One Martini backbone bead per residue (centre of mass of N, CA, C, O) as a GRO file, in nm:
protein
  312
    1MET     BB    1   0.060   0.061  -0.023
    2LEU     BB    2   0.299   0.254   0.013
    3LEU     BB    3   0.428   0.207  -0.263
    4GLY     BB    4   0.188   0.297  -0.434
    5SER     BB    5   0.173   0.587  -0.322
    6LEU     BB    6   0.461   0.675  -0.402
    7LEU     BB    7   0.433   0.625  -0.706
    8LEU     BB    8   0.195   0.811  -0.755
    9VAL     BB    9   0.317   1.078  -0.652
   10GLY     BB   10   0.582   1.068  -0.814
   11GLY     BB   11   0.449   1.058  -1.096
   12ILE     BB   12   0.298   1.327  -1.083
   13VAL     BB   13   0.545   1.505  -1.044
   14LEU     BB   14   0.686   1.423  -1.310
   15VAL     BB   15   0.468   1.511  -1.506
   16LEU     BB   16   0.463   1.811  -1.424
   17TRP     BB   17   0.763   1.867  -1.470
   18GLY     BB   18   0.777   1.771  -1.766
   19ALA     BB   19   0.567   1.972  -1.879
   20GLU     BB   20   0.733   2.226  -1.821
   21ARG     BB   21   0.987   2.147  -1.983
   22PHE     BB   22   0.845   2.105  -2.251
   23THR     BB   23   0.743   2.392  -2.280
   24ASP     BB   24   1.013   2.531  -2.274
   25GLY     BB   25   1.134   2.377  -2.518
   26ALA     BB   26   0.923   2.464  -2.730
   27ILE     BB   27   0.962   2.769  -2.710
   28ARG     BB   28   1.269   2.770  -2.766
   29THR     BB   29   1.265   2.622  -3.036
   30ALA     BB   30   1.088   2.821  -3.187
   31THR     BB   31   1.273   3.066  -3.146
   32ARG     BB   32   1.542   2.950  -3.262
   33PHE     BB   33   1.398   2.830  -3.556
   34GLY     BB   34   1.136   2.991  -3.655
   35LEU     BB   35   0.886   2.861  -3.519
   36SER     BB   36   0.595   2.749  -3.430
   37THR     BB   37   0.441   2.619  -3.157
   38PHE     BB   38   0.239   2.455  -3.310
   39TYR     BB   39   0.440   2.283  -3.475
   40VAL     BB   40   0.598   2.165  -3.241
   41GLY     BB   41   0.352   2.024  -3.118
   42ALA     BB   42   0.280   1.848  -3.367
   43LEU     BB   43   0.560   1.701  -3.399
   44VAL     BB   44   0.630   1.620  -3.093
   45SER     BB   45   0.372   1.589  -2.914
   46GLY     BB   46   0.218   1.417  -3.145
   47PHE     BB   47   0.410   1.204  -3.100
   48GLU     BB   48   0.360   0.824  -3.062
   49PRO     BB   49   0.571   0.588  -2.958
   50GLU     BB   50   0.412   0.400  -2.769
   51ASN     BB   51   0.187   0.334  -2.967
   52LEU     BB   52   0.367   0.223  -3.193
   53VAL     BB   53   0.502  -0.009  -3.039
   54THR     BB   54   0.244  -0.156  -2.958
   55GLY     BB   55   0.130  -0.196  -3.247
   56VAL     BB   56   0.372  -0.342  -3.377
   57THR     BB   57   0.386  -0.578  -3.181
   58ALA     BB   58   0.099  -0.682  -3.233
   59SER     BB   59   0.135  -0.722  -3.538
   60ALA     BB   60   0.380  -0.922  -3.527
   61GLU     BB   61   0.182  -1.120  -3.337
   62ARG     BB   62  -0.101  -1.133  -3.470
   63LEU     BB   63  -0.279  -0.862  -3.333
   64PRO     BB   64  -0.482  -0.658  -3.495
   65GLN     BB   65  -0.690  -0.546  -3.283
   66ILE     BB   66  -0.483  -0.422  -3.097
   67ALA     BB   67  -0.344  -0.241  -3.300
   68LEU     BB   68  -0.604  -0.081  -3.380
   69GLY     BB   69  -0.692  -0.004  -3.090
   70THR     BB   70  -0.457   0.190  -3.022
   71VAL     BB   71  -0.540   0.402  -3.229
   72ILE     BB   72  -0.845   0.457  -3.178
   73GLY     BB   73  -0.846   0.484  -2.869
   74SER     BB   74  -0.641   0.720  -2.848
   75ALA     BB   75  -0.796   0.923  -3.024
   76ILE     BB   76  -1.055   0.935  -2.859
   77PHE     BB   77  -0.930   1.021  -2.595
   78LEU     BB   78  -0.799   1.285  -2.681
   79LEU     BB   79  -1.076   1.424  -2.799
   80THR     BB   80  -1.216   1.382  -2.508
   81GLY     BB   81  -1.080   1.321  -2.230
   82GLY     BB   82  -0.821   1.494  -2.254
   83LEU     BB   83  -0.941   1.765  -2.360
   84GLY     BB   84  -1.166   1.790  -2.152
   85ALA     BB   85  -0.988   1.804  -1.896
   86ALA     BB   86  -0.827   2.054  -1.983
   87LEU     BB   87  -1.078   2.250  -2.008
   88LEU     BB   88  -1.164   2.225  -1.710
   89LEU     BB   89  -0.893   2.353  -1.603
   90VAL     BB   90  -0.822   2.523  -1.895
   91PRO     BB   91  -0.922   2.758  -2.066
   92MET     BB   92  -0.907   2.822  -2.432
   93ASP     BB   93  -0.774   2.963  -2.683
   94VAL     BB   94  -0.815   2.958  -3.042
   95ARG     BB   95  -0.481   2.914  -3.137
   96ILE     BB   96  -0.525   2.828  -3.470
   97PRO     BB   97  -0.461   2.724  -3.768
   98ARG     BB   98  -0.641   2.629  -4.038
   99GLU     BB   99  -0.437   2.420  -4.144
  100GLY     BB  100  -0.461   2.227  -3.903
  101ILE     BB  101  -0.756   2.147  -3.943
  102VAL     BB  102  -0.727   2.047  -4.231
  103GLY     BB  103  -0.515   1.826  -4.173
  104MET     BB  104  -0.693   1.660  -3.982
  105VAL     BB  105  -0.935   1.610  -4.177
  106ALA     BB  106  -0.766   1.495  -4.423
  107THR     BB  107  -0.707   1.219  -4.270
  108LEU     BB  108  -0.991   1.083  -4.268
  109LEU     BB  109  -1.044   0.982  -4.556
  110PRO     BB  110  -0.814   0.771  -4.592
  111PHE     BB  111  -0.887   0.615  -4.340
  112ALA     BB  112  -1.174   0.532  -4.430
  113VAL     BB  113  -1.097   0.389  -4.693
  114VAL     BB  114  -0.901   0.164  -4.577
  115VAL     BB  115  -1.108   0.046  -4.370
  116TRP     BB  116  -1.373   0.012  -4.579
  117ASN     BB  117  -1.294  -0.125  -4.841
  118ASP     BB  118  -1.203  -0.466  -4.743
  119GLY     BB  119  -1.110  -0.513  -4.429
  120VAL     BB  120  -0.806  -0.424  -4.520
  121VAL     BB  121  -0.481  -0.316  -4.430
  122SER     BB  122  -0.241  -0.277  -4.637
  123ARG     BB  123   0.078  -0.214  -4.728
  124SER     BB  124   0.014  -0.001  -4.944
  125GLU     BB  125  -0.174   0.163  -4.759
  126GLY     BB  126   0.036   0.214  -4.543
  127ALA     BB  127   0.229   0.379  -4.721
  128LEU     BB  128   0.024   0.605  -4.784
  129LEU     BB  129  -0.017   0.696  -4.491
  130VAL     BB  130   0.272   0.781  -4.435
  131LEU     BB  131   0.288   0.991  -4.662
  132LEU     BB  132   0.060   1.165  -4.555
  133ALA     BB  133   0.186   1.246  -4.286
  134VAL     BB  134   0.438   1.376  -4.404
  135GLY     BB  135   0.288   1.580  -4.584
  136VAL     BB  136   0.136   1.735  -4.364
  137MET     BB  137   0.387   1.819  -4.196
  138PHE     BB  138   0.528   1.969  -4.429
  139TRP     BB  139   0.304   2.173  -4.482
  140LEU     BB  140   0.312   2.299  -4.197
  141TYR     BB  141   0.605   2.388  -4.221
  142ARG     BB  142   0.566   2.578  -4.469
  143ARG     BB  143   0.337   2.744  -4.296
  144SER     BB  144   0.471   2.849  -4.033
  145PRO     BB  145   0.541   3.154  -4.103
  146VAL     BB  146   0.241   3.248  -4.126
  147PHE     BB  147   0.188   3.154  -3.795
  148LEU     BB  148   0.419   3.280  -3.606
  149GLY     BB  149   0.262   3.502  -3.438
  150ALA     BB  150   0.156   3.319  -3.208
  151LEU     BB  151   0.414   3.343  -3.026
  152LYS     BB  152   0.362   3.670  -2.966
  153GLU     BB  153   0.084   3.612  -2.803
  154GLY     BB  154   0.216   3.611  -2.552
  155GLY     BB  155   0.381   3.489  -2.315
  156ASP     BB  156   0.687   3.303  -2.269
  157ALA     BB  157   0.991   3.416  -2.443
  158PRO     BB  158   1.298   3.367  -2.516
  159ALA     BB  159   1.597   3.503  -2.631
  160ARG     BB  160   1.779   3.325  -2.820
  161PRO     BB  161   1.838   3.031  -2.762
  162SER     BB  162   1.974   2.741  -2.726
  163GLY     BB  163   1.938   2.474  -2.928
  164ALA     BB  164   2.029   2.235  -2.749
  165ARG     BB  165   1.868   2.314  -2.496
  166ALA     BB  166   1.589   2.320  -2.620
  167VAL     BB  167   1.578   2.025  -2.723
  168GLY     BB  168   1.649   1.894  -2.455
  169LEU     BB  169   1.399   1.989  -2.297
  170LEU     BB  170   1.191   1.859  -2.477
  171PHE     BB  171   1.285   1.552  -2.437
  172VAL     BB  172   1.300   1.542  -2.132
  173GLY     BB  173   1.006   1.613  -2.077
  174ALA     BB  174   0.882   1.374  -2.232
  175ALA     BB  175   1.027   1.145  -2.076
  176VAL     BB  176   0.924   1.220  -1.791
  177MET     BB  177   0.624   1.187  -1.850
  178VAL     BB  178   0.635   0.887  -1.920
  179ALA     BB  179   0.761   0.792  -1.654
  180GLY     BB  180   0.540   0.904  -1.469
  181ALA     BB  181   0.304   0.743  -1.591
  182GLU     BB  182   0.422   0.465  -1.518
  183LEU     BB  183   0.420   0.506  -1.212
  184VAL     BB  184   0.120   0.548  -1.185
  185VAL     BB  185   0.035   0.274  -1.293
  186HIS     BB  186   0.182   0.103  -1.078
  187GLY     BB  187   0.052   0.232  -0.830
  188VAL     BB  188  -0.246   0.166  -0.901
  189ARG     BB  189  -0.214  -0.138  -0.926
  190ILE     BB  190  -0.136  -0.188  -0.631
  191LEU     BB  191  -0.387  -0.059  -0.499
  192LEU     BB  192  -0.603  -0.238  -0.649
  193ASP     BB  193  -0.493  -0.514  -0.560
  194THR     BB  194  -0.544  -0.472  -0.255
  195VAL     BB  195  -0.878  -0.451  -0.314
  196ARG     BB  196  -0.972  -0.660  -0.529
  197LEU     BB  197  -1.023  -0.594  -0.823
  198SER     BB  198  -1.109  -0.617  -1.125
  199GLN     BB  199  -0.954  -0.651  -1.425
  200MET     BB  200  -1.126  -0.455  -1.587
  201PHE     BB  201  -1.106  -0.213  -1.396
  202LEU     BB  202  -0.803  -0.206  -1.381
  203GLY     BB  203  -0.745  -0.153  -1.679
  204MET     BB  204  -0.914   0.105  -1.714
  205ALA     BB  205  -0.782   0.274  -1.486
  206VAL     BB  206  -0.484   0.257  -1.564
  207VAL     BB  207  -0.488   0.344  -1.860
  208GLY     BB  208  -0.657   0.601  -1.825
  209LEU     BB  209  -0.472   0.750  -1.623
  210GLY     BB  210  -0.210   0.751  -1.781
  211GLU     BB  211  -0.316   0.902  -2.033
  212SER     BB  212  -0.452   1.144  -1.897
  213LEU     BB  213  -0.210   1.274  -1.757
  214GLU     BB  214  -0.029   1.322  -2.004
  215GLU     BB  215  -0.224   1.470  -2.199
  216THR     BB  216  -0.316   1.694  -2.005
  217ALA     BB  217  -0.034   1.812  -1.946
  218ARG     BB  218   0.033   1.894  -2.245
  219MET     BB  219  -0.207   2.118  -2.235
  220VAL     BB  220  -0.202   2.278  -1.965
  221ALA     BB  221   0.080   2.400  -1.941
  222PRO     BB  222   0.078   2.592  -2.196
  223ALA     BB  223  -0.190   2.739  -2.132
  224ARG     BB  224  -0.093   2.860  -1.857
  225ARG     BB  225   0.158   3.011  -2.022
  226GLY     BB  226   0.021   3.132  -2.303
  227HIS     BB  227   0.025   2.847  -2.511
  228PRO     BB  228  -0.229   2.701  -2.673
  229GLU     BB  229  -0.098   2.621  -2.951
  230LEU     BB  230   0.054   2.377  -2.832
  231ALA     BB  231  -0.196   2.211  -2.760
  232TRP     BB  232  -0.320   2.205  -3.048
  233GLY     BB  233  -0.079   2.068  -3.178
  234ASN     BB  234  -0.115   1.803  -3.026
  235VAL     BB  235  -0.387   1.729  -3.146
  236VAL     BB  236  -0.320   1.733  -3.448
  237GLY     BB  237  -0.063   1.552  -3.445
  238THR     BB  238  -0.195   1.299  -3.319
  239VAL     BB  239  -0.406   1.240  -3.533
  240VAL     BB  240  -0.212   1.212  -3.772
  241THR     BB  241  -0.030   0.994  -3.649
  242LEU     BB  242  -0.236   0.772  -3.583
  243LEU     BB  243  -0.411   0.755  -3.864
  244ALA     BB  244  -0.139   0.736  -4.044
  245PHE     BB  245   0.144   0.657  -3.941
  246ASN     BB  246   0.091   0.424  -3.739
  247LEU     BB  247  -0.099   0.256  -3.919
  248GLY     BB  248   0.100   0.228  -4.153
  249VAL     BB  249   0.326   0.078  -4.003
  250ILE     BB  250   0.156  -0.159  -3.906
  251ALA     BB  251   0.083  -0.254  -4.201
  252LEU     BB  252   0.377  -0.307  -4.291
  253VAL     BB  253   0.425  -0.542  -4.096
  254GLN     BB  254   0.095  -0.609  -4.096
  255PRO     BB  255  -0.185  -0.673  -4.208
  256VAL     BB  256  -0.509  -0.534  -4.128
  257VAL     BB  257  -0.779  -0.671  -3.979
  258VAL     BB  258  -1.114  -0.567  -3.977
  259ASP     BB  259  -1.346  -0.545  -3.758
  260PRO     BB  260  -1.684  -0.509  -3.769
  261LEU     BB  261  -1.704  -0.329  -3.509
  262VAL     BB  262  -1.531  -0.101  -3.619
  263LEU     BB  263  -1.728  -0.025  -3.853
  264ARG     BB  264  -1.989   0.019  -3.663
  265PHE     BB  265  -1.836   0.193  -3.415
  266HIS     BB  266  -1.543   0.306  -3.370
  267ALA     BB  267  -1.493   0.467  -3.633
  268PRO     BB  268  -1.747   0.648  -3.630
  269TYR     BB  269  -1.684   0.776  -3.355
  270LEU     BB  270  -1.419   0.905  -3.438
  271LEU     BB  271  -1.522   1.079  -3.671
  272GLY     BB  272  -1.727   1.240  -3.504
  273CYS     BB  273  -1.527   1.364  -3.298
  274THR     BB  274  -1.341   1.506  -3.499
  275ILE     BB  275  -1.555   1.689  -3.630
  276PHE     BB  276  -1.650   1.828  -3.373
  277VAL     BB  277  -1.376   1.959  -3.301
  278ALA     BB  278  -1.322   2.103  -3.571
  279VAL     BB  279  -1.571   2.290  -3.564
  280ALA     BB  280  -1.501   2.429  -3.298
  281LEU     BB  281  -1.223   2.542  -3.395
  282TRP     BB  282  -1.333   2.707  -3.641
  283TRP     BB  283  -1.559   2.895  -3.472
  284ALA     BB  284  -1.407   2.936  -3.217
  285SER     BB  285  -1.225   3.148  -2.974
  286ARG     BB  286  -1.327   2.971  -2.719
  287LEU     BB  287  -1.262   2.711  -2.478
  288GLY     BB  288  -1.433   2.541  -2.212
  289ARG     BB  289  -1.621   2.378  -1.981
  290PRO     BB  290  -1.857   2.295  -2.163
  291MET     BB  291  -1.678   2.143  -2.366
  292GLY     BB  292  -1.538   1.961  -2.163
  293SER     BB  293  -1.796   1.817  -2.066
  294ALA     BB  294  -1.880   1.703  -2.342
  295LEU     BB  295  -1.623   1.532  -2.392
  296VAL     BB  296  -1.636   1.357  -2.139
  297ALA     BB  297  -1.915   1.241  -2.207
  298LEU     BB  298  -1.822   1.101  -2.468
  299TYR     BB  299  -1.625   0.908  -2.325
  300LEU     BB  300  -1.827   0.772  -2.134
  301LEU     BB  301  -2.005   0.668  -2.361
  302TYR     BB  302  -1.791   0.491  -2.492
  303LEU     BB  303  -1.747   0.307  -2.250
  304GLY     BB  304  -2.040   0.210  -2.225
  305LEU     BB  305  -2.063   0.089  -2.514
  306ASN     BB  306  -1.837  -0.114  -2.476
  307LEU     BB  307  -1.978  -0.283  -2.260
  308VAL     BB  308  -2.219  -0.363  -2.431
  309HIS     BB  309  -2.051  -0.512  -2.654
  310MET     BB  310  -1.918  -0.719  -2.461
  311TRP     BB  311  -2.219  -0.849  -2.381
  312ASP     BB  312  -2.324  -0.950  -2.674
   0.00000   0.00000   0.00000
């Protein structure tokens, strides 16, 4: 019990510390290399190496539903639970270039085509998805000078910092957040094992808390520092990475057979949530607790519907 509590508290401290260092690094990197903080957030914060490793491992071991589930489940959580929790804590100005919203939505159509085409995401389709992700990120890079002004709209930005120090802070912060989230997961697992809860509840609580803490910290820390565009960059970059790059690499390792339930429920729910968030970002100038509550409700609804399908 004591060990679990120590791991839980220590993990939370590391996640919060890492989020602050990551924000510092992103702001300094953007300043040093003349990029917008939105693009740095999309490229670095949006990259999901843990998800990619999990999906590739499952694909290599011929567990396609787990591989596909890591992609779709993580994307739904980010757009609903993660973003919703962040907005409940810190309402944010919608400081995001229209190109970012277009890039996120543009990823949906190829994703839908390869998933619904013939029930299999082939290697050739995987290669096209990877090229799509690279193309979208390169397009955002080329457009970065156009919306560079977002960096100058308030917030704290050091003048011409060291490039090595800036990038170092960026990756150290990201690594510490991941390590902290892992400690939280282990701590919660020990605590829940102590009270002998079911494996289903244990899995949902542990995975949900680990992902929630890391994703929410990535968005809350920069928003609190006056750089909400870094948080929005994380949202856009993660969606593009998960639905195009990660799924593409997974399919390159082993073609992914799509379960009928994915076509009937999970994929449509993901598409609906993505479009809902994209429309809100396009029209709103600020998103706060009402939107956060709605997104958290969407995530809870998704969890509830999952339980219903499990019992069918």
